[in-house]
Amino acid sequence: MKQKLYDILHSGPVSKFIYWLIIVNVLSIILESYADFKAAYGWYLYVFEVFSVVIFTIEYVIRLYTAPLEFKVNSKIKSRWKFASSGYGIIDLIAILPFYLPFLFAVDLRILRVLRLIRLLRIFKLGRHSKALRSILDVLKETRSELSISFFVAFILLLLSSTLMYYIEHEVQPESFASIGHSFWWAIATLTTVGYGDVYPVTAAGKILGGITAIIGIGFLALPTGIISSAFIEKVKETKENKSCACPNCGHEIKENN
Amino acid sequence: MKQKLYDILHSGPVSKFIYWLIIVNVLSIILESYADFKAAYGWYLYVFEVFSVVIFTIEYVIRLYTAPLEFKVNSKIKSRWKFASSGYGIIDLIAILPFYLPFLFAVDLRILRVLRLIRLLRIFKLGRHSKALRSILDVLKETRSELSISFFVAFILLLLSSTLMYYIEHEVQPESFASIGHSFWWAIATLTTVGYGDVYPVTAAGKILGGITAIIGIGFLALPTGIISSAFIEKVKETKENKSCACPNCGHEIKENN
Amino acid sequence: MKQKLYDILHSGPVSKFIYWLIIVNVLSIILESYADFKAAYGWYLYVFEVFSVVIFTIEYVIRLYTAPLEFKVNSKIKSRWKFASSGYGIIDLIAILPFYLPFLFAVDLRILRVLRLIRLLRIFKLGRHSKALRSILDVLKETRSELSISFFVAFILLLLSSTLMYYIEHEVQPESFASIGHSFWWAIATLTTVGYGDVYPVTAAGKILGGITAIIGIGFLALPTGIISSAFIEKVKETKENKSCACPNCGHEIKENN
Amino acid sequence: MKQKLYDILHSGPVSKFIYWLIIVNVLSIILESYADFKAAYGWYLYVFEVFSVVIFTIEYVIRLYTAPLEFKVNSKIKSRWKFASSGYGIIDLIAILPFYLPFLFAVDLRILRVLRLIRLLRIFKLGRHSKALRSILDVLKETRSELSISFFVAFILLLLSSTLMYYIEHEVQPESFASIGHSFWWAIATLTTVGYGDVYPVTAAGKILGGITAIIGIGFLALPTGIISSAFIEKVKETKENKSCACPNCGHEIKENN
């Protein structure tokens, strides 16, 4: 029985059905944001929401029930706990919980809005079914230490430039550079090269600092980009071709470790 | 006869003539967009258009006629169909069809404008004559799977950030963040670092989310850039120096075809 | 006695305490910039500042006193001078000096503001305790020559484009392009792709120059970014896997130190 | 005599003097652009200009006279022509010519302004003395073919997106998208991610096209950046360490050709 349920859940058609159900769920969140659409078809959206939650709840219960087949630990309760406390287990739960909460407690309307937002987390359930998302998560895991270093450096740089800019521009633009926090917004917009143009230095000193900051700082803010890109490209290369080539003449194997 | 026509079409001067005809065609589309120019020289543009279509039609007919020499299949009709249904065959047809359509049907003026736009597709005919365009198309084909992964990830990220931003900013800026679709426009402008400045968060929460999104997300949106760049650089290197490495054990040369 | 003090200063808990004290110091500078917060809790910030300076002063004195254990030179004074004139020695001193200055001289209020800013330099004291910052400083040192070349080239490019743009746009926009210096601000905003949108060419000639400048110039302004990224990625790879390669002829292991 | 002049011109102090004279010349062009400065010190700038031209003229004459020592051809006139028609020879001449022109012809004031601008070309004289500039020029020469391909592709992409955007936005924003040329300015600002914010799509269709264009196109516009960066990094690596390592055990040389 347990094995059968497990097999059904992991079979192609069921897997695909859940995959597309998640995507349509995300779509319905987008459609709901259009006031006109919600006014006209809000009821259908609600029906679909109920339908989705029922499916996801059944999925969660089956996953919990068949956890011993996935996590081979000596006790059944332990294996179920292991699933429930795993990343996907938590996402699976959080993705359905907001629906049931109003039935259990009197919930403020405001909180309800945030709860509706939590449904968006269902997109992470895709990770189980999508190779693309999994390969990206792998890259992030592998480059964790480099990324944290570069984010730390980026943070220091943002801090330095925004503090300096605050001291320079605060008096002339007390609104835009009201505090170092406000100045931080400028620093992020500049060093990521987004440059909305809502805040920028106007004094000569501020422009000089801004220019130097931009030229020097962008390189550091781009570190995460470089790290993720090169790790991802490396990963794809690796999986594409198993990088050992045997000499076809003598069979001597040559390992390339570039 | 067939062979002769084929040789003429693929000869240097004819090839170059068509190459430049395509480029002048594109130029004429640009010039046509200048109201002053069109008012003064519109007639010449039309004559040139007729001339071009005649040439391109002759080219298409010859290509269709000489298809058996290009696609070696057992039947002549099959080989012609193979050409007509190939990428270039379709482009060749679409590039001339809009001109003839008004003669066949009563066509709406609005649709005529779109048809005129289709002429721009003639630029893809360059692919046959330009090594540059072909090498780029090769790179795109080779990196198809990586690109689709990274576009998928980029899409998920854009979706997440635009949905969150919609919930945060919608109340304060009901115009700019009217729906998740509108919010998506903000997300694209931010994560590609274009940052026009027509839409940006104004609340503290929105700025914090915007800042975090920018710092984390840009790396992922830059993935396609990194993939295309590195694949293109690799490709050029490859063609430059034939990457053969000698086995250090027996001296036998091994060809790498990555 | 000297050894004991040295050991205490370099022990885990003391090291960590100083590390966090620096971070809280930076935090207090940020909080101070919020006018409301300063009005309400300014006194606590001052007390914390006094406390920090006392700790940092004690740290500096101990480091000066125990310098002979760190810098093995024949005379004690020489070793202390060596510490005092080292990068960290200077930062340690500058980070506390501004606090004492008003007690020694009558200091202008304006200068006091700048002095308060100097406290921010304390963040560089982190370099001693943070592996992340140290690895970045190493990368900067290693790529010094490449970086200086690329900054020089970037400067030339900025100069050329801003001078040309000044001659083209000055007459039409005498405010935005008042001098080559003003034009430089445009050039930086454009070639770093920040593009605030406060200054941009409006004449046809200016737009053509701006477009060509952007397409050609961005590649050069991005050189520092590329250099830092690739050096950092290389460095991380190096430390991860000790890059030793065996000679395929005799099996002897060779260490590469690139 | 000829040899002596040649040696003097290429000696360290003279070389350095010319190097700095060029830099001060560029500085004077910048200073001249400040109306206040020019009003106050215009006379000194003129004197310096005369001084510079005299020096550069003497330099040019000596270089022309000593050309036979540099370019070993059978006839003296031929070697001098070789210098005069070389890149640096032309720059050297153009950099001084504008000064003499008003003495020879009656020159329009407008043209005089352009002639003054030509002085900026003196900066390229630095190429002879600056290793940095030379290494960049080498990189550009080496990657010429890749760069021209990527610029061609970038141009096609800019053309396609600007034409499409023109057809979509022209009716709603007849000012900003007055012609495909105007639309091109939008396309450059978007695909280089500068994004000034002076022109952007406002219709839904325009925003969808703009978004797709941005996500797809940026990768291609970034190709030159990637090519220049990677070639420059490669070049620096090459010159740093001669990439063949001998096994210290048996002397067997191992060639790395990654």
Coordinates of N, CA and C in Angstrom, one line a residue, chain C residues 167, chain D residues 98-99 101-103 105-119:
Chain C
Y167 N 32.1 69.7 -26.5 CA 32.1 70.5 -27.7 C 30.8 70.4 -28.4
Chain D
P98 N 46.6 72.2 -36.8 CA 45.5 73.2 -36.6 C 46.1 74.6 -36.2
F99 N 47.2 74.6 -35.5 CA 47.8 75.8 -35.0 C 48.2 76.7 -36.1
L101 N 47.3 76.5 -39.4 CA 46.3 76.7 -40.4 C 45.8 78.2 -40.5
P102 N 45.4 78.8 -39.4 CA 44.9 80.2 -39.5 C 45.9 81.1 -40.2
F103 N 47.2 80.8 -40.1 CA 48.2 81.7 -40.7 C 48.2 81.6 -42.2
F105 N 45.4 80.2 -44.2 CA 44.2 80.5 -44.8 C 43.3 81.4 -43.9
A106 N 42.4 82.1 -44.5 CA 41.3 82.8 -43.7 C 40.4 81.7 -43.2
V107 N 40.4 81.4 -41.9 CA 39.6 80.3 -41.4 C 38.4 80.8 -40.6
D108 N 37.3 80.2 -40.9 CA 36.0 80.5 -40.3 C 36.2 80.3 -38.7
L109 N 35.5 81.1 -37.9 CA 35.6 80.9 -36.5 C 35.1 79.6 -36.0
R110 N 34.0 79.1 -36.7 CA 33.4 77.8 -36.3 C 34.4 76.7 -36.5
I111 N 35.0 76.7 -37.7 CA 36.0 75.7 -38.0 C 37.1 75.7 -37.0
L112 N 37.5 76.9 -36.5 CA 38.6 77.1 -35.6 C 38.3 76.3 -34.3
R113 N 37.0 76.3 -33.9 CA 36.6 75.6 -32.7 C 36.8 74.1 -32.8
V114 N 36.5 73.6 -34.0 CA 36.7 72.2 -34.3 C 38.2 71.9 -34.3
L115 N 39.0 72.8 -34.9 CA 40.4 72.7 -35.0 C 41.0 72.6 -33.5
R116 N 40.5 73.4 -32.7 CA 41.0 73.4 -31.3 C 40.8 72.0 -30.7
L117 N 39.7 71.4 -31.1 CA 39.3 70.1 -30.6 C 40.3 69.0 -31.0
I118 N 40.9 69.3 -32.2 CA 41.8 68.3 -32.8 C 43.0 68.1 -31.9
R119 N 43.3 69.2 -31.1 CA 44.5 69.1 -30.2 C 44.4 67.9 -29.3

